[in-house]
Amino acid sequence: MPNTSEQYNAVIKVCRSLFINKMTDYGSAWRILRLPSLTDQIFIKAQRIRQLQENEIRKVDEGEKSEFIGIINYSIMALIQLELGIVDQPDITTEKATVLYDKYVKLTKQLMEDKNHDYGEAWREMRVSSLTDLILQKLLRVKQIEDNKGKTIVSEGIDANYQDMINYSVFAMIHLNEAH
């Protein structure tokens, strides 16, 4: 059986590299984004993946992988925003952003490993389209929690939903990599 931890790290390596390169190009301009704006960016990417999965004709020459990478990176940005808060001007260096990125990858990967242990790697039997639907479901949950001003009665918070979206996206990327 493939080593999930190694495959996870390989996907994150690609995502992290793009994150650092974009930080170099744009700085931390994303730090001004409110959580609903980040959620909407993730939603756009998930909706595009779903459309790519349902439509045979593509008018933009980018596939699902780049969108899943976007979901991973925007979700990590959202986790950073939850910790640091939103600012009016870019305020962190590439180095600090990368340290925070790595912190949330580590926490999210640990969550994956814990759930993977309990669920017996059930995700390996899932379709990429099902993972996409789960991401969209998580996004609708996050939007509802945001509309409720972050309050929940019995449900996980926004952070857990972002972490699940990261993990579902990594799983989808692993499936897509194995298919090619």
PDB file of C-alpha atoms in Angstrom:
ATOM      1  CA  MET A   1       0.000   0.000   0.000  1.00  0.00           C
ATOM      2  CA  PRO A   2       1.290   3.498  -0.779  1.00  0.00           C
ATOM      3  CA  ASN A   3       2.644   5.561   2.100  1.00  0.00           C
ATOM      4  CA  THR A   4       0.029   8.215   2.804  1.00  0.00           C
ATOM      5  CA  SER A   5       2.418  10.385   4.818  1.00  0.00           C
ATOM      6  CA  GLU A   6       4.954  10.533   1.979  1.00  0.00           C
ATOM      7  CA  GLN A   7       2.255  11.214  -0.618  1.00  0.00           C
ATOM      8  CA  TYR A   8       0.800  13.930   1.620  1.00  0.00           C
ATOM      9  CA  ASN A   9       4.222  15.557   1.973  1.00  0.00           C
ATOM     10  CA  ALA A  10       4.766  15.466  -1.795  1.00  0.00           C
ATOM     11  CA  VAL A  11       1.474  17.293  -2.436  1.00  0.00           C
ATOM     12  CA  ILE A  12       2.199  19.861   0.273  1.00  0.00           C
ATOM     13  CA  LYS A  13       5.691  20.443  -1.141  1.00  0.00           C
ATOM     14  CA  VAL A  14       4.133  21.588  -4.438  1.00  0.00           C
ATOM     15  CA  CYS A  15       1.577  23.784  -2.636  1.00  0.00           C
ATOM     16  CA  ARG A  16       4.169  25.294  -0.303  1.00  0.00           C
ATOM     17  CA  SER A  17       6.491  26.127  -3.183  1.00  0.00           C
ATOM     18  CA  LEU A  18       3.709  27.974  -5.000  1.00  0.00           C
ATOM     19  CA  PHE A  19       2.748  29.784  -1.777  1.00  0.00           C
ATOM     20  CA  ILE A  20       6.334  30.981  -1.266  1.00  0.00           C
ATOM     21  CA  ASN A  21       6.683  32.039  -4.902  1.00  0.00           C
ATOM     22  CA  LYS A  22       3.437  34.024  -4.726  1.00  0.00           C
ATOM     23  CA  MET A  23       4.560  35.603  -1.449  1.00  0.00           C
ATOM     24  CA  THR A  24       7.749  36.650  -3.243  1.00  0.00           C
ATOM     25  CA  ASP A  25       5.744  38.121  -6.146  1.00  0.00           C
ATOM     26  CA  TYR A  26       2.870  39.722  -4.219  1.00  0.00           C
ATOM     27  CA  GLY A  27       3.962  39.951  -0.607  1.00  0.00           C
ATOM     28  CA  SER A  28       1.302  39.335   2.009  1.00  0.00           C
ATOM     29  CA  ALA A  29      -1.447  41.297   0.227  1.00  0.00           C
ATOM     30  CA  TRP A  30      -3.807  38.427   1.160  1.00  0.00           C
ATOM     31  CA  ARG A  31      -3.577  39.547   4.799  1.00  0.00           C
ATOM     32  CA  ILE A  32      -6.252  42.185   4.103  1.00  0.00           C
ATOM     33  CA  LEU A  33      -8.810  39.513   3.156  1.00  0.00           C
ATOM     34  CA  ARG A  34     -11.625  38.887   5.593  1.00  0.00           C
ATOM     35  CA  LEU A  35     -12.529  35.251   6.240  1.00  0.00           C
ATOM     36  CA  PRO A  36     -15.689  35.360   4.095  1.00  0.00           C
ATOM     37  CA  SER A  37     -13.551  36.588   1.181  1.00  0.00           C
ATOM     38  CA  LEU A  38     -11.157  33.666   1.595  1.00  0.00           C
ATOM     39  CA  THR A  39     -14.108  31.289   1.919  1.00  0.00           C
ATOM     40  CA  ASP A  40     -15.538  32.680  -1.315  1.00  0.00           C
ATOM     41  CA  GLN A  41     -12.197  32.207  -3.106  1.00  0.00           C
ATOM     42  CA  ILE A  42     -12.162  28.571  -2.000  1.00  0.00           C
ATOM     43  CA  PHE A  43     -15.794  28.215  -3.069  1.00  0.00           C
ATOM     44  CA  ILE A  44     -14.980  29.519  -6.561  1.00  0.00           C
ATOM     45  CA  LYS A  45     -12.183  26.964  -6.887  1.00  0.00           C
ATOM     46  CA  ALA A  46     -14.356  24.081  -5.650  1.00  0.00           C
ATOM     47  CA  GLN A  47     -17.194  25.091  -7.989  1.00  0.00           C
ATOM     48  CA  ARG A  48     -14.763  25.178 -10.918  1.00  0.00           C
ATOM     49  CA  ILE A  49     -13.511  21.688 -10.038  1.00  0.00           C
ATOM     50  CA  ARG A  50     -17.092  20.447  -9.978  1.00  0.00           C
ATOM     51  CA  GLN A  51     -17.771  22.042 -13.354  1.00  0.00           C
ATOM     52  CA  LEU A  52     -14.607  20.470 -14.793  1.00  0.00           C
ATOM     53  CA  GLN A  53     -15.771  17.099 -13.495  1.00  0.00           C
ATOM     54  CA  GLU A  54     -19.218  17.498 -15.035  1.00  0.00           C
ATOM     55  CA  ASN A  55     -18.382  19.191 -18.348  1.00  0.00           C
ATOM     56  CA  GLU A  56     -16.493  17.619 -21.210  1.00  0.00           C
ATOM     57  CA  ILE A  57     -15.494  20.932 -22.792  1.00  0.00           C
ATOM     58  CA  ARG A  58     -12.902  23.161 -21.106  1.00  0.00           C
ATOM     59  CA  LYS A  59     -12.360  26.741 -22.198  1.00  0.00           C
ATOM     60  CA  VAL A  60      -9.476  27.483 -19.807  1.00  0.00           C
ATOM     61  CA  ASP A  61      -6.435  25.237 -19.987  1.00  0.00           C
ATOM     62  CA  GLU A  62      -6.088  24.537 -16.266  1.00  0.00           C
ATOM     63  CA  GLY A  63      -7.219  21.330 -14.671  1.00  0.00           C
ATOM     64  CA  GLU A  64      -8.387  20.207 -11.292  1.00  0.00           C
ATOM     65  CA  LYS A  65      -4.925  19.996  -9.735  1.00  0.00           C
ATOM     66  CA  SER A  66      -4.273  23.739  -9.815  1.00  0.00           C
ATOM     67  CA  GLU A  67      -7.666  24.365  -8.223  1.00  0.00           C
ATOM     68  CA  PHE A  68      -7.052  21.839  -5.434  1.00  0.00           C
ATOM     69  CA  ILE A  69      -3.684  23.528  -4.801  1.00  0.00           C
ATOM     70  CA  GLY A  70      -5.569  26.814  -4.534  1.00  0.00           C
ATOM     71  CA  ILE A  71      -8.016  25.328  -2.037  1.00  0.00           C
ATOM     72  CA  ILE A  72      -5.137  24.069   0.094  1.00  0.00           C
ATOM     73  CA  ASN A  73      -3.282  27.383   0.053  1.00  0.00           C
ATOM     74  CA  TYR A  74      -6.351  29.575   0.605  1.00  0.00           C
ATOM     75  CA  SER A  75      -7.429  27.326   3.485  1.00  0.00           C
ATOM     76  CA  ILE A  76      -4.029  27.698   5.116  1.00  0.00           C
ATOM     77  CA  MET A  77      -4.249  31.470   4.628  1.00  0.00           C
ATOM     78  CA  ALA A  78      -7.647  31.370   6.347  1.00  0.00           C
ATOM     79  CA  LEU A  79      -6.186  29.471   9.304  1.00  0.00           C
ATOM     80  CA  ILE A  80      -3.443  32.098   9.546  1.00  0.00           C
ATOM     81  CA  GLN A  81      -6.063  34.856   9.410  1.00  0.00           C
ATOM     82  CA  LEU A  82      -7.988  33.158  12.218  1.00  0.00           C
ATOM     83  CA  GLU A  83      -4.842  33.287  14.354  1.00  0.00           C
ATOM     84  CA  LEU A  84      -3.486  36.737  13.444  1.00  0.00           C
ATOM     85  CA  GLY A  85      -6.648  38.605  12.515  1.00  0.00           C
ATOM     86  CA  ILE A  86      -7.208  40.759   9.461  1.00  0.00           C
ATOM     87  CA  VAL A  87      -5.066  43.827   8.775  1.00  0.00           C
ATOM     88  CA  ASP A  88      -5.376  46.951   6.631  1.00  0.00           C
ATOM     89  CA  GLN A  89      -1.925  46.602   5.052  1.00  0.00           C
ATOM     90  CA  PRO A  90       0.340  43.636   4.288  1.00  0.00           C
ATOM     91  CA  ASP A  91       2.327  43.049   7.452  1.00  0.00           C
ATOM     92  CA  ILE A  92       4.302  39.806   7.400  1.00  0.00           C
ATOM     93  CA  THR A  93       7.385  38.639   5.590  1.00  0.00           C
ATOM     94  CA  THR A  94       7.648  35.572   3.419  1.00  0.00           C
ATOM     95  CA  GLU A  95       9.682  33.957   6.178  1.00  0.00           C
ATOM     96  CA  LYS A  96       7.051  34.527   8.881  1.00  0.00           C
ATOM     97  CA  ALA A  97       4.235  33.482   6.548  1.00  0.00           C
ATOM     98  CA  THR A  98       6.138  30.288   5.712  1.00  0.00           C
ATOM     99  CA  VAL A  99       6.619  29.479   9.406  1.00  0.00           C
ATOM    100  CA  LEU A 100       2.869  29.900   9.939  1.00  0.00           C
ATOM    101  CA  TYR A 101       2.144  27.878   6.789  1.00  0.00           C
ATOM    102  CA  ASP A 102       4.297  25.043   8.102  1.00  0.00           C
ATOM    103  CA  LYS A 103       2.622  25.236  11.526  1.00  0.00           C
ATOM    104  CA  TYR A 104      -0.842  24.753  10.021  1.00  0.00           C
ATOM    105  CA  VAL A 105       0.318  22.022   7.672  1.00  0.00           C
ATOM    106  CA  LYS A 106       1.739  20.141  10.654  1.00  0.00           C
ATOM    107  CA  LEU A 107      -1.481  20.510  12.675  1.00  0.00           C
ATOM    108  CA  THR A 108      -3.651  19.561   9.704  1.00  0.00           C
ATOM    109  CA  LYS A 109      -1.510  16.570   8.763  1.00  0.00           C
ATOM    110  CA  GLN A 110      -1.705  15.325  12.362  1.00  0.00           C
ATOM    111  CA  LEU A 111      -5.495  15.607  12.182  1.00  0.00           C
ATOM    112  CA  MET A 112      -5.405  13.601   8.942  1.00  0.00           C
ATOM    113  CA  GLU A 113      -3.238  10.913  10.510  1.00  0.00           C
ATOM    114  CA  ASP A 114      -5.545  10.634  13.525  1.00  0.00           C
ATOM    115  CA  LYS A 115      -8.678  10.388  11.369  1.00  0.00           C
ATOM    116  CA  ASN A 116      -6.946   8.102   8.893  1.00  0.00           C
ATOM    117  CA  HIS A 117      -6.142   5.733  11.737  1.00  0.00           C
ATOM    118  CA  ASP A 118      -9.762   5.672  12.888  1.00  0.00           C
ATOM    119  CA  TYR A 119     -11.272   5.437   9.386  1.00  0.00           C
ATOM    120  CA  GLY A 120      -8.747   2.979   7.953  1.00  0.00           C
ATOM    121  CA  GLU A 121      -7.847   5.120   4.927  1.00  0.00           C
ATOM    122  CA  ALA A 122     -11.411   4.959   3.626  1.00  0.00           C
ATOM    123  CA  TRP A 123     -10.641   7.995   1.427  1.00  0.00           C
ATOM    124  CA  ARG A 124      -8.627   5.712  -0.859  1.00  0.00           C
ATOM    125  CA  GLU A 125     -11.906   4.117  -1.977  1.00  0.00           C
ATOM    126  CA  MET A 126     -13.572   7.470  -2.605  1.00  0.00           C
ATOM    127  CA  ARG A 127     -13.883   9.194  -5.946  1.00  0.00           C
ATOM    128  CA  VAL A 128     -12.319  12.604  -6.546  1.00  0.00           C
ATOM    129  CA  SER A 129     -15.823  13.874  -7.340  1.00  0.00           C
ATOM    130  CA  SER A 130     -17.003  12.786  -3.866  1.00  0.00           C
ATOM    131  CA  LEU A 131     -14.079  14.620  -2.254  1.00  0.00           C
ATOM    132  CA  THR A 132     -15.066  17.705  -4.266  1.00  0.00           C
ATOM    133  CA  ASP A 133     -18.639  17.433  -3.006  1.00  0.00           C
ATOM    134  CA  LEU A 134     -17.408  17.116   0.585  1.00  0.00           C
ATOM    135  CA  ILE A 135     -15.326  20.272   0.133  1.00  0.00           C
ATOM    136  CA  LEU A 136     -18.383  22.117  -1.189  1.00  0.00           C
ATOM    137  CA  GLN A 137     -20.414  20.856   1.774  1.00  0.00           C
ATOM    138  CA  LYS A 138     -17.723  22.108   4.183  1.00  0.00           C
ATOM    139  CA  LEU A 139     -17.779  25.472   2.416  1.00  0.00           C
ATOM    140  CA  LEU A 140     -21.531  25.780   2.855  1.00  0.00           C
ATOM    141  CA  ARG A 141     -21.069  24.946   6.538  1.00  0.00           C
ATOM    142  CA  VAL A 142     -18.353  27.590   6.891  1.00  0.00           C
ATOM    143  CA  LYS A 143     -20.555  30.177   5.181  1.00  0.00           C
ATOM    144  CA  GLN A 144     -23.362  29.385   7.626  1.00  0.00           C
ATOM    145  CA  ILE A 145     -21.007  29.645  10.613  1.00  0.00           C
ATOM    146  CA  GLU A 146     -19.719  32.967   9.249  1.00  0.00           C
ATOM    147  CA  ASP A 147     -23.315  34.171   8.880  1.00  0.00           C
ATOM    148  CA  ASN A 148     -23.834  33.118  12.514  1.00  0.00           C
ATOM    149  CA  LYS A 149     -20.880  35.345  13.518  1.00  0.00           C
ATOM    150  CA  GLY A 150     -18.720  32.283  14.247  1.00  0.00           C
ATOM    151  CA  LYS A 151     -21.067  30.786  16.807  1.00  0.00           C
ATOM    152  CA  THR A 152     -21.975  27.101  16.768  1.00  0.00           C
ATOM    153  CA  ILE A 153     -24.072  25.065  19.175  1.00  0.00           C
ATOM    154  CA  VAL A 154     -22.707  21.542  18.720  1.00  0.00           C
ATOM    155  CA  SER A 155     -20.602  21.738  15.568  1.00  0.00           C
ATOM    156  CA  GLU A 156     -16.884  22.053  14.913  1.00  0.00           C
ATOM    157  CA  GLY A 157     -15.603  25.533  14.344  1.00  0.00           C
ATOM    158  CA  ILE A 158     -14.455  27.153  11.132  1.00  0.00           C
ATOM    159  CA  ASP A 159     -10.859  26.046  11.667  1.00  0.00           C
ATOM    160  CA  ALA A 160     -11.763  22.345  11.658  1.00  0.00           C
ATOM    161  CA  ASN A 161     -13.684  22.805   8.418  1.00  0.00           C
ATOM    162  CA  TYR A 162     -10.723  24.508   6.733  1.00  0.00           C
ATOM    163  CA  GLN A 163      -8.486  21.666   7.913  1.00  0.00           C
ATOM    164  CA  ASP A 164     -10.884  19.093   6.471  1.00  0.00           C
ATOM    165  CA  MET A 165     -10.901  20.954   3.142  1.00  0.00           C
ATOM    166  CA  ILE A 166      -7.102  20.858   3.099  1.00  0.00           C
ATOM    167  CA  ASN A 167      -7.074  17.137   3.787  1.00  0.00           C
ATOM    168  CA  TYR A 168      -9.788  16.340   1.221  1.00  0.00           C
ATOM    169  CA  SER A 169      -7.857  18.374  -1.357  1.00  0.00           C
ATOM    170  CA  VAL A 170      -4.622  16.534  -0.564  1.00  0.00           C
ATOM    171  CA  PHE A 171      -6.465  13.219  -0.936  1.00  0.00           C
ATOM    172  CA  ALA A 172      -7.873  14.342  -4.287  1.00  0.00           C
ATOM    173  CA  MET A 173      -4.397  15.370  -5.441  1.00  0.00           C
ATOM    174  CA  ILE A 174      -3.025  11.961  -4.407  1.00  0.00           C
ATOM    175  CA  HIS A 175      -5.768  10.259  -6.428  1.00  0.00           C
ATOM    176  CA  LEU A 176      -5.085  12.482  -9.447  1.00  0.00           C
ATOM    177  CA  ASN A 177      -1.329  11.853  -9.188  1.00  0.00           C
ATOM    178  CA  GLU A 178      -1.905   8.099  -9.012  1.00  0.00           C
ATOM    179  CA  ALA A 179      -4.145   8.241 -12.085  1.00  0.00           C
ATOM    180  CA  HIS A 180      -1.356   9.741 -14.196  1.00  0.00           C
TER     181      HIS A 180
END
